[in-house]
PDB file of C-alpha atoms in Angstrom:
ATOM      1  CA  MET Y  27     143.585  81.699  41.864  1.00  0.00           C
ATOM      2  CA  ARG Y  28     141.909  78.420  40.927  1.00  0.00           C
ATOM      3  CA  VAL Y  29     140.014  76.524  43.638  1.00  0.00           C
ATOM      4  CA  VAL Y  30     139.066  72.900  42.970  1.00  0.00           C
ATOM      5  CA  LEU Y  31     136.157  71.870  45.193  1.00  0.00           C
ATOM      6  CA  LEU Y  32     136.071  68.082  45.008  1.00  0.00           C
ATOM      7  CA  ARG Y  33     133.179  65.990  46.273  1.00  0.00           C
ATOM      8  CA  HIS Y  34     134.294  62.941  48.260  1.00  0.00           C
ATOM      9  CA  GLY Y  35     134.251  59.395  46.876  1.00  0.00           C
ATOM     10  CA  GLU Y  36     131.304  57.041  47.099  1.00  0.00           C
ATOM     11  CA  THR Y  37     129.924  55.617  50.351  1.00  0.00           C
ATOM     12  CA  ASP Y  38     127.397  52.852  50.907  1.00  0.00           C
ATOM     13  CA  ARG Y  39     124.710  55.489  51.473  1.00  0.00           C
ATOM     14  CA  ASN Y  40     125.548  57.161  48.175  1.00  0.00           C
ATOM     15  CA  ALA Y  41     125.303  53.780  46.450  1.00  0.00           C
ATOM     16  CA  THR Y  42     121.819  53.153  47.909  1.00  0.00           C
ATOM     17  CA  ASP Y  43     120.632  56.777  47.432  1.00  0.00           C
ATOM     18  CA  ARG Y  44     120.085  57.575  51.098  1.00  0.00           C
ATOM     19  CA  PHE Y  45     120.359  60.941  52.824  1.00  0.00           C
ATOM     20  CA  GLN Y  46     123.764  61.120  54.486  1.00  0.00           C
ATOM     21  CA  GLY Y  47     124.015  64.551  56.065  1.00  0.00           C
ATOM     22  CA  GLN Y  48     126.434  64.647  58.968  1.00  0.00           C
ATOM     23  CA  ALA Y  49     126.466  60.893  59.563  1.00  0.00           C
ATOM     24  CA  ASP Y  50     130.152  59.991  59.533  1.00  0.00           C
ATOM     25  CA  ILE Y  51     130.127  57.301  56.848  1.00  0.00           C
ATOM     26  CA  PRO Y  52     133.468  56.069  55.400  1.00  0.00           C
ATOM     27  CA  LEU Y  53     134.224  55.417  51.750  1.00  0.00           C
ATOM     28  CA  ASN Y  54     133.228  52.053  50.352  1.00  0.00           C
ATOM     29  CA  ASP Y  55     135.484  50.081  47.999  1.00  0.00           C
ATOM     30  CA  GLU Y  56     134.250  52.001  44.963  1.00  0.00           C
ATOM     31  CA  GLY Y  57     134.799  55.281  46.819  1.00  0.00           C
ATOM     32  CA  VAL Y  58     138.393  54.331  47.601  1.00  0.00           C
ATOM     33  CA  ARG Y  59     138.946  53.520  43.921  1.00  0.00           C
ATOM     34  CA  GLN Y  60     137.407  56.853  42.890  1.00  0.00           C
ATOM     35  CA  ALA Y  61     139.518  58.797  45.392  1.00  0.00           C
ATOM     36  CA  GLN Y  62     142.731  57.109  44.284  1.00  0.00           C
ATOM     37  CA  GLN Y  63     141.913  57.680  40.626  1.00  0.00           C
ATOM     38  CA  ALA Y  64     141.093  61.353  41.224  1.00  0.00           C
ATOM     39  CA  ALA Y  65     144.349  61.844  43.118  1.00  0.00           C
ATOM     40  CA  LEU Y  66     146.401  60.247  40.354  1.00  0.00           C
ATOM     41  CA  ALA Y  67     144.690  62.385  37.715  1.00  0.00           C
ATOM     42  CA  LEU Y  68     145.549  65.701  39.388  1.00  0.00           C
ATOM     43  CA  PRO Y  69     148.489  67.461  37.724  1.00  0.00           C
ATOM     44  CA  ALA Y  70     151.586  67.700  39.909  1.00  0.00           C
ATOM     45  CA  GLY Y  71     152.990  71.088  40.921  1.00  0.00           C
ATOM     46  CA  GLY Y  72     151.404  74.422  41.710  1.00  0.00           C
ATOM     47  CA  TRP Y  73     149.370  73.237  44.697  1.00  0.00           C
ATOM     48  CA  SER Y  74     149.796  74.796  48.134  1.00  0.00           C
ATOM     49  CA  ALA Y  75     147.596  72.579  50.304  1.00  0.00           C
ATOM     50  CA  VAL Y  76     144.603  70.270  50.502  1.00  0.00           C
ATOM     51  CA  TYR Y  77     141.726  71.180  52.809  1.00  0.00           C
ATOM     52  CA  SER Y  78     138.816  68.963  53.741  1.00  0.00           C
ATOM     53  CA  SER Y  79     135.826  68.423  55.924  1.00  0.00           C
ATOM     54  CA  PRO Y  80     136.832  66.315  58.958  1.00  0.00           C
ATOM     55  CA  MET Y  81     134.145  63.750  58.106  1.00  0.00           C
ATOM     56  CA  ALA Y  82     135.615  60.359  57.219  1.00  0.00           C
ATOM     57  CA  ARG Y  83     134.495  60.220  53.584  1.00  0.00           C
ATOM     58  CA  ALA Y  84     135.976  63.643  52.786  1.00  0.00           C
ATOM     59  CA  ALA Y  85     139.120  63.283  54.892  1.00  0.00           C
ATOM     60  CA  GLN Y  86     139.885  59.884  53.309  1.00  0.00           C
ATOM     61  CA  THR Y  87     139.458  61.301  49.813  1.00  0.00           C
ATOM     62  CA  ALA Y  88     141.653  64.294  50.679  1.00  0.00           C
ATOM     63  CA  ALA Y  89     144.385  62.117  52.170  1.00  0.00           C
ATOM     64  CA  TYR Y  90     144.960  60.364  48.839  1.00  0.00           C
ATOM     65  CA  ALA Y  91     145.234  63.714  47.044  1.00  0.00           C
ATOM     66  CA  ALA Y  92     147.539  65.255  49.655  1.00  0.00           C
ATOM     67  CA  GLY Y  93     149.836  62.232  49.481  1.00  0.00           C
ATOM     68  CA  ARG Y  94     149.943  62.319  45.706  1.00  0.00           C
ATOM     69  CA  LEU Y  95     150.590  66.078  45.564  1.00  0.00           C
ATOM     70  CA  ASP Y  96     152.969  66.073  48.550  1.00  0.00           C
ATOM     71  CA  VAL Y  97     151.250  69.012  50.278  1.00  0.00           C
ATOM     72  CA  PRO Y  98     149.765  69.474  53.770  1.00  0.00           C
ATOM     73  CA  HIS Y  99     146.236  68.267  54.509  1.00  0.00           C
ATOM     74  CA  HIS Y 100     144.171  70.525  56.787  1.00  0.00           C
ATOM     75  CA  ARG Y 101     140.748  69.627  58.184  1.00  0.00           C
ATOM     76  CA  LEU Y 102     138.208  72.413  58.769  1.00  0.00           C
ATOM     77  CA  ASP Y 103     135.030  71.730  60.699  1.00  0.00           C
ATOM     78  CA  GLY Y 104     133.097  74.346  58.732  1.00  0.00           C
ATOM     79  CA  LEU Y 105     133.477  72.290  55.533  1.00  0.00           C
ATOM     80  CA  ARG Y 106     131.117  69.598  56.881  1.00  0.00           C
ATOM     81  CA  GLU Y 107     128.004  68.559  55.006  1.00  0.00           C
ATOM     82  CA  ARG Y 108     124.630  70.187  55.716  1.00  0.00           C
ATOM     83  CA  HIS Y 109     122.963  68.767  58.815  1.00  0.00           C
ATOM     84  CA  LEU Y 110     119.774  67.040  57.657  1.00  0.00           C
ATOM     85  CA  GLY Y 111     118.349  66.240  61.080  1.00  0.00           C
ATOM     86  CA  SER Y 112     115.477  63.750  60.979  1.00  0.00           C
ATOM     87  CA  LEU Y 113     116.021  63.068  57.249  1.00  0.00           C
ATOM     88  CA  ASP Y 114     119.416  61.479  57.855  1.00  0.00           C
ATOM     89  CA  GLY Y 115     119.472  57.852  56.698  1.00  0.00           C
ATOM     90  CA  LEU Y 116     116.160  57.937  54.786  1.00  0.00           C
ATOM     91  CA  TYR Y 117     115.971  56.747  51.185  1.00  0.00           C
ATOM     92  CA  ARG Y 118     115.781  59.829  48.986  1.00  0.00           C
ATOM     93  CA  ALA Y 119     113.441  58.493  46.288  1.00  0.00           C
ATOM     94  CA  GLU Y 120     111.056  56.989  48.833  1.00  0.00           C
ATOM     95  CA  PHE Y 121     110.982  60.230  50.808  1.00  0.00           C
ATOM     96  CA  ALA Y 122     110.393  62.277  47.661  1.00  0.00           C
ATOM     97  CA  ARG Y 123     107.404  60.099  46.712  1.00  0.00           C
ATOM     98  CA  GLY Y 124     105.875  60.328  50.169  1.00  0.00           C
ATOM     99  CA  HIS Y 125     106.715  63.981  50.863  1.00  0.00           C
ATOM    100  CA  PRO Y 126     107.090  65.779  47.522  1.00  0.00           C
ATOM    101  CA  ARG Y 127     106.453  69.254  48.934  1.00  0.00           C
ATOM    102  CA  THR Y 128     109.046  68.837  51.689  1.00  0.00           C
ATOM    103  CA  MET Y 129     111.545  67.485  49.166  1.00  0.00           C
ATOM    104  CA  ARG Y 130     111.009  70.543  46.970  1.00  0.00           C
ATOM    105  CA  ARG Y 131     111.472  72.812  49.968  1.00  0.00           C
ATOM    106  CA  LEU Y 132     114.704  71.029  50.887  1.00  0.00           C
ATOM    107  CA  LEU Y 133     116.107  71.482  47.384  1.00  0.00           C
ATOM    108  CA  ASP Y 134     114.685  74.861  46.410  1.00  0.00           C
ATOM    109  CA  GLU Y 135     114.064  76.924  49.575  1.00  0.00           C
ATOM    110  CA  PRO Y 136     117.352  77.999  51.193  1.00  0.00           C
ATOM    111  CA  GLY Y 137     115.486  79.179  54.285  1.00  0.00           C
ATOM    112  CA  TYR Y 138     113.987  75.742  54.962  1.00  0.00           C
ATOM    113  CA  ALA Y 139     115.483  73.591  57.733  1.00  0.00           C
ATOM    114  CA  PRO Y 140     114.421  69.942  58.203  1.00  0.00           C
ATOM    115  CA  PRO Y 141     113.507  69.035  61.812  1.00  0.00           C
ATOM    116  CA  GLY Y 142     116.722  69.017  63.840  1.00  0.00           C
ATOM    117  CA  GLY Y 143     118.822  70.151  60.870  1.00  0.00           C
ATOM    118  CA  GLU Y 144     120.257  73.246  59.188  1.00  0.00           C
ATOM    119  CA  SER Y 145     118.603  75.544  56.701  1.00  0.00           C
ATOM    120  CA  GLY Y 146     120.308  75.937  53.363  1.00  0.00           C
ATOM    121  CA  ASN Y 147     121.277  79.494  54.296  1.00  0.00           C
ATOM    122  CA  GLU Y 148     122.865  78.356  57.557  1.00  0.00           C
ATOM    123  CA  ALA Y 149     124.837  75.577  55.887  1.00  0.00           C
ATOM    124  CA  ARG Y 150     125.987  77.851  53.048  1.00  0.00           C
ATOM    125  CA  ALA Y 151     127.103  80.602  55.442  1.00  0.00           C
ATOM    126  CA  ARG Y 152     129.058  78.108  57.554  1.00  0.00           C
ATOM    127  CA  PHE Y 153     130.681  76.539  54.504  1.00  0.00           C
ATOM    128  CA  CYS Y 154     131.560  79.899  52.943  1.00  0.00           C
ATOM    129  CA  SER Y 155     133.087  81.106  56.224  1.00  0.00           C
ATOM    130  CA  ALA Y 156     135.383  78.078  56.134  1.00  0.00           C
ATOM    131  CA  LEU Y 157     136.150  78.692  52.457  1.00  0.00           C
ATOM    132  CA  HIS Y 158     137.023  82.285  53.323  1.00  0.00           C
ATOM    133  CA  ARG Y 159     139.553  80.955  55.859  1.00  0.00           C
ATOM    134  CA  VAL Y 160     141.090  78.762  53.166  1.00  0.00           C
ATOM    135  CA  LEU Y 161     141.386  81.607  50.659  1.00  0.00           C
ATOM    136  CA  THR Y 162     142.801  83.986  53.253  1.00  0.00           C
ATOM    137  CA  ALA Y 163     145.480  81.467  54.193  1.00  0.00           C
ATOM    138  CA  GLU Y 164     146.314  80.534  50.583  1.00  0.00           C
ATOM    139  CA  HIS Y 165     145.821  83.858  48.759  1.00  0.00           C
ATOM    140  CA  THR Y 166     149.259  83.737  47.132  1.00  0.00           C
ATOM    141  CA  ALA Y 167     148.778  80.179  45.853  1.00  0.00           C
ATOM    142  CA  GLY Y 168     148.206  79.206  42.247  1.00  0.00           C
ATOM    143  CA  ARG Y 169     145.623  76.603  43.140  1.00  0.00           C
ATOM    144  CA  VAL Y 170     144.181  74.809  46.146  1.00  0.00           C
ATOM    145  CA  LEU Y 171     142.114  71.637  46.557  1.00  0.00           C
ATOM    146  CA  VAL Y 172     139.133  71.544  48.924  1.00  0.00           C
ATOM    147  CA  VAL Y 173     137.364  68.206  49.509  1.00  0.00           C
ATOM    148  CA  ALA Y 174     133.794  68.577  50.710  1.00  0.00           C
ATOM    149  CA  HIS Y 175     130.233  67.313  50.185  1.00  0.00           C
ATOM    150  CA  GLY Y 176     127.541  67.398  47.520  1.00  0.00           C
ATOM    151  CA  GLY Y 177     124.928  69.268  49.532  1.00  0.00           C
ATOM    152  CA  VAL Y 178     127.062  72.257  50.477  1.00  0.00           C
ATOM    153  CA  LEU Y 179     128.655  72.392  47.027  1.00  0.00           C
ATOM    154  CA  ASN Y 180     125.200  72.512  45.484  1.00  0.00           C
ATOM    155  CA  LEU Y 181     124.160  75.339  47.822  1.00  0.00           C
ATOM    156  CA  LEU Y 182     127.273  77.303  46.871  1.00  0.00           C
ATOM    157  CA  ALA Y 183     126.780  76.781  43.133  1.00  0.00           C
ATOM    158  CA  LYS Y 184     123.159  77.931  43.276  1.00  0.00           C
ATOM    159  CA  SER Y 185     124.352  81.172  44.877  1.00  0.00           C
ATOM    160  CA  LEU Y 186     126.845  81.832  42.092  1.00  0.00           C
ATOM    161  CA  VAL Y 187     124.671  81.337  39.011  1.00  0.00           C
ATOM    162  CA  THR Y 188     121.184  82.295  37.911  1.00  0.00           C
ATOM    163  CA  GLY Y 189     118.605  81.297  35.327  1.00  0.00           C
ATOM    164  CA  ASP Y 190     119.479  78.761  32.643  1.00  0.00           C
ATOM    165  CA  CYS Y 191     123.024  78.339  33.970  1.00  0.00           C
ATOM    166  CA  MET Y 192     121.775  76.709  37.179  1.00  0.00           C
ATOM    167  CA  PRO Y 193     123.284  73.216  37.716  1.00  0.00           C
ATOM    168  CA  GLY Y 194     120.595  70.636  37.017  1.00  0.00           C
ATOM    169  CA  ALA Y 195     121.861  67.962  39.399  1.00  0.00           C
ATOM    170  CA  MET Y 196     124.211  67.522  42.316  1.00  0.00           C
ATOM    171  CA  VAL Y 197     127.878  67.115  41.475  1.00  0.00           C
ATOM    172  CA  ARG Y 198     128.735  63.402  41.366  1.00  0.00           C
ATOM    173  CA  THR Y 199     131.144  61.633  43.701  1.00  0.00           C
ATOM    174  CA  CYS Y 200     134.777  62.541  43.026  1.00  0.00           C
ATOM    175  CA  ARG Y 201     133.744  65.195  40.518  1.00  0.00           C
ATOM    176  CA  ALA Y 202     134.494  68.850  41.036  1.00  0.00           C
ATOM    177  CA  LEU Y 203     133.130  72.358  41.206  1.00  0.00           C
ATOM    178  CA  CYS Y 204     135.665  74.874  39.834  1.00  0.00           C
ATOM    179  CA  LEU Y 205     136.052  78.385  41.226  1.00  0.00           C
ATOM    180  CA  ASP Y 206     138.219  81.356  40.405  1.00  0.00           C
ATOM    181  CA  ALA Y 207     139.017  83.594  43.380  1.00  0.00           C
ATOM    182  CA  GLU Y 208     140.229  87.180  43.279  1.00  0.00           C
ATOM    183  CA  TRP Y 209     140.626  90.095  45.661  1.00  0.00           C
ATOM    184  CA  THR Y 210     139.332  93.628  45.272  1.00  0.00           C
ATOM    185  CA  ALA Y 211     141.432  96.738  45.879  1.00  0.00           C
ATOM    186  CA  ARG Y 212     139.926  96.874  49.374  1.00  0.00           C
ATOM    187  CA  GLY Y 213     140.944  93.293  50.088  1.00  0.00           C
ATOM    188  CA  HIS Y 214     137.509  91.680  49.754  1.00  0.00           C
ATOM    189  CA  THR Y 215     137.378  88.139  48.378  1.00  0.00           C
ATOM    190  CA  ARG Y 216     135.240  87.372  45.336  1.00  0.00           C
ATOM    191  CA  VAL Y 217     134.586  84.023  43.668  1.00  0.00           C
ATOM    192  CA  ALA Y 218     133.134  82.948  40.319  1.00  0.00           C
ATOM    193  CA  LEU Y 219     131.936  79.554  39.117  1.00  0.00           C
ATOM    194  CA  ARG Y 220     133.988  78.197  36.211  1.00  0.00           C
ATOM    195  CA  GLY Y 221     132.849  74.584  36.029  1.00  0.00           C
ATOM    196  CA  TRP Y 222     130.351  72.122  37.505  1.00  0.00           C
ATOM    197  CA  ASP Y 223     130.497  68.321  37.810  1.00  0.00           C
ATOM    198  CA  ALA Y 224     133.866  68.398  36.043  1.00  0.00           C
ATOM    199  CA  ALA Y 225     136.789  66.018  36.244  1.00  0.00           C
ATOM    200  CA  PRO Y 226     139.168  67.354  38.918  1.00  0.00           C
ATOM    201  CA  GLU Y 227     142.100  67.460  36.512  1.00  0.00           C
ATOM    202  CA  GLU Y 228     140.065  69.673  34.160  1.00  0.00           C
ATOM    203  CA  CYS Y 229     139.258  72.018  37.037  1.00  0.00           C
ATOM    204  CA  ALA Y 230     142.918  72.319  37.955  1.00  0.00           C
ATOM    205  CA  GLY Y 231     143.724  74.182  34.733  1.00  0.00           C
ATOM    206  CA  THR Y 232     143.523  77.974  34.693  1.00  0.00           C
ATOM    207  CA  ASP Y 233     143.005  78.405  30.958  1.00  0.00           C
ATOM    208  CA  ARG Y 234     139.415  79.687  31.429  1.00  0.00           C
ATOM    209  CA  ARG Y 235     137.863  76.998  29.210  1.00  0.00           C
ATOM    210  CA  PHE Y 236     134.703  77.082  31.291  1.00  0.00           C
ATOM    211  CA  ALA Y 237     131.792  79.410  30.644  1.00  0.00           C
ATOM    212  CA  PRO Y 238     132.213  82.727  32.468  1.00  0.00           C
ATOM    213  CA  SER Y 239     129.968  83.620  35.397  1.00  0.00           C
ATOM    214  CA  PRO Y 240     129.906  86.824  37.458  1.00  0.00           C
ATOM    215  CA  PHE Y 241     132.098  87.261  40.501  1.00  0.00           C
ATOM    216  CA  VAL Y 242     130.232  87.279  43.813  1.00  0.00           C
ATOM    217  CA  GLY Y 243     131.533  88.668  47.091  1.00  0.00           C
ATOM    218  CA  LEU Y 244     132.229  85.871  49.551  1.00  0.00           C
ATOM    219  CA  ASP Y 245     131.168  88.123  52.414  1.00  0.00           C
ATOM    220  CA  ASP Y 246     127.754  88.411  50.751  1.00  0.00           C
ATOM    221  CA  LEU Y 247     127.394  84.634  50.654  1.00  0.00           C
ATOM    222  CA  ILE Y 248     128.197  84.477  54.362  1.00  0.00           C
ATOM    223  CA  THR Y 249     125.673  87.181  55.239  1.00  0.00           C
ATOM    224  CA  LYS Y 250     123.100  85.644  52.836  1.00  0.00           C
ATOM    225  CA  GLU Y 251     122.902  88.721  50.596  1.00  0.00           C
ATOM    226  CA  VAL Y 252     124.177  87.703  47.168  1.00  0.00           C
ATOM    227  CA  THR Y 253     125.544  90.466  44.905  1.00  0.00           C
ATOM    228  CA  HIS Y 254     126.593  89.638  41.327  1.00  0.00           C
ATOM    229  CA  THR Y 255     129.196  91.899  39.693  1.00  0.00           C
TER     230      THR Y 255
END
């Protein structure tokens, strides 16, 4: 089963490089254009549903895709962006210059939580629990679209790859992370990364053009113990 995890379109905070977190910021004009273009590029047929974070920027992006594909649009609270607490609204580059160690901890230490916010582990576990709900509901589907946020997608990707294969930057607005999902004989869900920062229409294909990566148990991502197989 192919899962296309699409980052939402651009917002004013994205355009000015500010932390956004769980602030409910809508798409700007460029974000609307990106979302419409992404929806039009998706191949018709073979989709069962569109799922999204309930936050405005993700739900708006998902609505265009659901309308284009003529499938239901479901909002799941667990697909929200990572809560960044006191960092929300700050300019990223300015913060990185003034607090380089904290910025490194935010990006590289999954156990770190900014004041009033979530740790990377907490956000990843929440997001993966919601993804598990999606895959359980859609396990007979050929492909499913999930519209979410750059921070949680980055946390997921870092849990699925190691070493030189690690994504070097956050997936861009209206670009996609591509997953394959499968089920073991005991009914456990496993996922593998097949593409990063890809065009959504490229992700939608199941021809395995992307570099292979090991399958990882989704339960392990939820319990924070990652096992590659």
